[in-house]
Coordinates of C-alpha atoms in Angstrom, one line a residue:
M1 CA -19.6 14.1 -43.9
K2 CA -20.6 10.7 -42.3
V3 CA -17.2 9.2 -43.4
I4 CA -15.3 12.2 -42.0
K5 CA -17.3 12.0 -38.7
F6 CA -16.6 8.2 -38.5
V7 CA -12.9 8.6 -39.1
T8 CA -12.7 11.5 -36.6
T9 CA -14.5 9.4 -34.0
F10 CA -12.3 6.4 -34.7
L11 CA -9.1 8.4 -34.3
L12 CA -10.3 10.0 -31.1
L13 CA -11.2 6.6 -29.6
F14 CA -7.9 5.2 -30.8
I15 CA -5.9 8.0 -29.1
I16 CA -7.9 7.7 -25.9
G17 CA -7.2 4.0 -25.9
I18 CA -3.4 4.6 -26.3
F19 CA -3.4 7.1 -23.4
T20 CA -5.5 4.8 -21.2
S21 CA -3.2 1.9 -21.9
Y22 CA -0.2 4.0 -21.2
A23 CA -1.7 5.2 -18.0
G24 CA -2.3 1.6 -16.9
V25 CA 1.3 0.6 -17.7
K26 CA 2.7 3.7 -15.9
Y27 CA 0.4 3.1 -12.9
N28 CA 1.5 -0.5 -12.5
K29 CA 5.2 0.0 -13.2
W30 CA 6.2 1.2 -9.7
T31 CA 4.5 -1.8 -8.1
D32 CA 6.4 -4.2 -10.5
N33 CA 9.7 -2.4 -9.6
F34 CA 8.8 -2.5 -5.9
I35 CA 8.3 -6.3 -6.0
N36 CA 11.3 -7.0 -8.1
T37 CA 13.5 -4.9 -5.8
F38 CA 12.2 -6.7 -2.8
E39 CA 12.9 -10.1 -4.4
Q40 CA 16.5 -9.0 -5.1
T41 CA 17.1 -8.7 -1.3
E42 CA 16.8 -12.6 -1.3
A43 CA 14.8 -12.4 1.9
N44 CA 12.1 -15.0 2.5
F45 CA 8.7 -13.4 2.1
K46 CA 6.9 -13.1 5.4
F47 CA 3.8 -10.8 4.6
Y48 CA 2.7 -7.7 3.0
N49 CA 0.5 -5.0 4.7
I50 CA -1.6 -2.3 3.2
K51 CA -2.9 0.5 5.5
I52 CA -5.4 3.0 4.2
N53 CA -6.7 6.3 5.7
C54 CA -9.4 8.3 3.9
V55 CA -12.3 10.6 4.5
V56 CA -15.7 9.8 3.0
S57 CA -18.3 12.5 2.6
N58 CA -22.1 12.5 2.1
I59 CA -22.7 9.4 4.3
S60 CA -26.3 9.4 5.5
S61 CA -26.8 5.8 6.5
K62 CA -25.1 2.8 7.9
K63 CA -25.8 0.9 4.7
Q64 CA -23.5 3.2 2.7
I65 CA -20.7 2.2 5.1
E66 CA -21.5 -1.5 4.7
S67 CA -21.6 -1.1 0.9
M68 CA -18.1 0.5 0.9
C69 CA -16.8 -2.3 3.1
A70 CA -18.2 -4.9 0.8
D71 CA -16.6 -3.1 -2.2
I72 CA -13.2 -3.2 -0.5
V73 CA -13.6 -6.9 0.3
N74 CA -14.8 -7.7 -3.2
S75 CA -11.8 -5.8 -4.8
L76 CA -9.6 -8.3 -3.0
N77 CA -11.6 -11.2 -4.5
L78 CA -12.7 -12.2 -1.1
N79 CA -16.2 -13.4 0.0
S80 CA -18.1 -10.5 1.4
D81 CA -20.5 -12.9 3.1
K82 CA -17.8 -13.5 5.7
I83 CA -17.8 -9.9 6.8
K84 CA -18.5 -9.5 10.6
L85 CA -19.9 -6.1 11.2
R86 CA -20.5 -4.4 14.6
E87 CA -21.2 -1.0 16.0
E88 CA -19.5 0.4 19.2
N89 CA -22.6 2.3 20.4
D90 CA -26.2 3.0 19.4
N91 CA -25.3 6.3 17.7
G92 CA -23.2 4.5 15.2
V93 CA -20.2 6.6 16.0
K94 CA -17.8 3.7 15.2
I95 CA -18.5 0.8 12.9
Y96 CA -16.1 -2.1 12.7
A97 CA -15.8 -4.9 10.3
Q98 CA -13.4 -7.9 10.3
I99 CA -12.9 -10.6 7.7
Q100 CA -10.5 -13.6 7.5
D101 CA -10.4 -15.5 4.3
G102 CA -7.6 -17.7 3.3
S103 CA -4.3 -15.8 3.6
Y104 CA -6.0 -12.4 4.1
N105 CA -6.9 -10.7 7.3
V106 CA -8.8 -7.4 6.8
S107 CA -10.1 -4.9 9.3
F108 CA -12.3 -2.0 8.4
T109 CA -13.1 0.9 10.8
A110 CA -15.5 3.8 10.1
I111 CA -15.4 6.7 12.7
K112 CA -18.0 9.4 12.5
K113 CA -16.4 12.8 11.9
N114 CA -19.7 14.8 11.6
N115 CA -23.2 14.3 10.3
K116 CA -22.1 13.5 6.8
E117 CA -18.4 12.5 7.0
Y118 CA -16.6 9.4 8.3
Y119 CA -12.9 8.6 8.8
I120 CA -12.2 5.2 7.2
I121 CA -9.3 3.1 8.4
I122 CA -8.5 -0.1 6.6
D123 CA -5.8 -2.7 7.5
I124 CA -5.0 -5.6 5.1
L125 CA -2.5 -8.3 5.9
C126 CA -1.6 -11.1 3.5
N127 CA 1.0 -13.7 4.4
K128 CA 1.1 -16.1 1.4
V129 CA 0.7 -14.4 -2.0
Y130 CA 2.5 -11.2 -3.1
K131 CA 2.8 -11.4 -6.8
N132 CA -0.6 -9.8 -7.2
I133 CA 0.2 -6.6 -5.2
G134 CA 0.0 -4.4 -8.3
D135 CA -3.6 -5.6 -9.0
V136 CA -4.6 -5.3 -5.4
Y137 CA -3.2 -1.8 -5.1
R138 CA -4.9 -0.7 -8.3
N139 CA -8.3 -2.2 -7.4
L140 CA -8.2 -0.6 -3.9
N141 CA -7.2 2.8 -5.3
D142 CA -10.0 2.7 -7.9
V143 CA -12.7 1.7 -5.3
L144 CA -11.5 4.3 -2.8
H145 CA -11.2 7.3 -5.2
K146 CA -14.8 6.7 -6.3
R147 CA -15.9 7.6 -2.8
S148 CA -13.2 10.0 -1.6
N149 CA -10.8 12.7 -2.7
D150 CA -8.7 12.3 0.4
V151 CA -7.0 8.9 0.3
E152 CA -3.7 7.7 1.8
I153 CA -2.4 4.2 1.0
Y154 CA 0.7 2.7 2.7
L155 CA 2.2 -0.5 1.4
C156 CA 4.8 -2.6 3.2
M157 CA 6.5 -5.8 2.3
A158 CA 8.3 -7.8 5.0
G159 CA 10.8 -10.6 4.7
E160 CA 13.3 -12.5 6.9
Y161 CA 16.7 -14.0 6.9
T162 CA 17.4 -17.0 9.0
K163 CA 20.4 -15.5 10.7
K164 CA 21.9 -12.2 11.9
L165 CA 23.3 -10.2 9.1
Q166 CA 26.7 -8.6 9.3
L167 CA 26.8 -4.8 9.1
Y168 CA 28.4 -4.8 5.6
K169 CA 25.7 -7.2 4.3
S170 CA 22.9 -4.9 5.7
N171 CA 24.5 -1.9 4.1
D172 CA 24.8 -3.8 0.7
I173 CA 21.1 -4.7 0.8
L174 CA 20.1 -1.0 1.6
E175 CA 22.3 0.3 -1.2
N176 CA 20.9 -2.2 -3.7
I177 CA 17.4 -1.2 -2.8
L178 CA 18.2 2.5 -3.2
Y179 CA 19.9 1.8 -6.5
N180 CA 17.1 -0.4 -7.9
M181 CA 14.4 2.0 -6.9
N182 CA 16.4 5.0 -8.3
A183 CA 16.2 6.5 -4.8
K184 CA 18.2 9.1 -2.9
E185 CA 18.7 8.6 0.8
I186 CA 17.3 11.4 3.0
D187 CA 17.8 10.1 6.5
R188 CA 19.2 7.1 8.3
V189 CA 18.7 6.0 11.9
R190 CA 20.7 3.2 13.6
E191 CA 19.9 1.9 17.0
N192 CA 21.2 -1.3 18.5
N193 CA 19.8 -4.0 16.2
L194 CA 17.8 -1.7 14.0
V195 CA 18.6 0.5 11.0
S196 CA 15.9 2.6 9.2
V197 CA 16.4 4.5 6.0
T198 CA 14.0 7.1 4.5
A199 CA 14.6 8.0 0.9
Y200 CA 13.1 9.6 -2.2
S201 CA 12.5 7.5 -5.3
N202 CA 11.8 8.9 -8.7
L203 CA 9.7 5.8 -9.3
L204 CA 7.3 6.5 -6.4
T205 CA 6.4 10.1 -7.0
E206 CA 2.6 9.5 -6.5
N207 CA 3.3 8.5 -2.9
D208 CA 5.2 11.6 -1.8
L209 CA 5.2 12.8 1.8
D210 CA 6.8 15.9 3.3
Y211 CA 9.5 15.1 5.9
L212 CA 11.9 17.6 7.5
E213 CA 11.7 20.0 4.6
N214 CA 12.3 17.1 2.1
K215 CA 10.0 14.8 0.2
I216 CA 10.1 11.1 0.9
N217 CA 8.3 8.1 -0.5
L218 CA 10.4 5.1 0.4
N219 CA 11.2 3.6 3.9
I220 CA 13.4 0.5 4.6
G221 CA 13.9 -1.1 7.9
I222 CA 16.3 -3.9 8.9
R223 CA 16.0 -5.3 12.4
Y224 CA 17.6 -8.3 14.1
S225 CA 15.3 -10.2 16.5
E226 CA 17.3 -11.9 19.3
N227 CA 14.2 -13.9 20.3
E228 CA 13.8 -15.4 16.9
D229 CA 17.5 -15.3 15.9
K230 CA 16.3 -13.8 12.6
T231 CA 16.9 -10.6 10.7
L232 CA 13.7 -9.0 9.5
I233 CA 13.5 -6.5 6.6
Y234 CA 10.7 -4.1 5.8
M235 CA 10.3 -2.2 2.5
A236 CA 7.5 0.3 2.4
T237 CA 6.1 3.3 0.5
P238 CA 5.8 6.0 1.5
I239 CA 6.7 5.0 5.1
I240 CA 6.5 1.9 7.3
K241 CA 3.3 2.0 9.3
L242 CA 4.0 -1.0 11.5
D243 CA 5.6 -1.4 14.9
Y244 CA 8.8 -3.1 14.0

């Protein structure tokens, strides 16, 4: 009986390990494809931005907000000692935190919704390293879902070209992104020096948003800046949450 129990336990743990490993690979696969597709645009990397909205319940003290902020900062491998925290008023209706460390600039805002709930808004900007986006996204997702069942994460990568792109070149870049992300175009807007495409990718299903009776999860923007004489490209999931 002991042998049978041991074998059963071993097989169960082995199967769990396989599924856990598979889940990890599946979870990271879209970020790898996302980065690879961005690199194939041949744009010079400018920055990536992660914006997060979530609702956290059962908050009874300011220390819980501080702890969550520290967990977010630690998940980025930053020094939480550099966090600068402040309250907007004596009631603690809004709590702000700001941290600059190396290539990262992180802002954290907690807005009191009611006696036990807070809206949390997080903005992360990194302008030097992007190869670790998969790990950053996974770590943030894990930390946030331990505290909230209502989490929205928006990821955007930005790059630039040192000249104005011809229309055919912009179209080629857009079509290549859609092809590499296995995506179907849903909508396209073109205004002066800007083109914006919203699409649905089979690789980004966990990031789905409803849009005009369709689902979308991929947004691409290409804009020529006359002031800089450069063409900027933005690739985001599910949508671009920047003013561009």
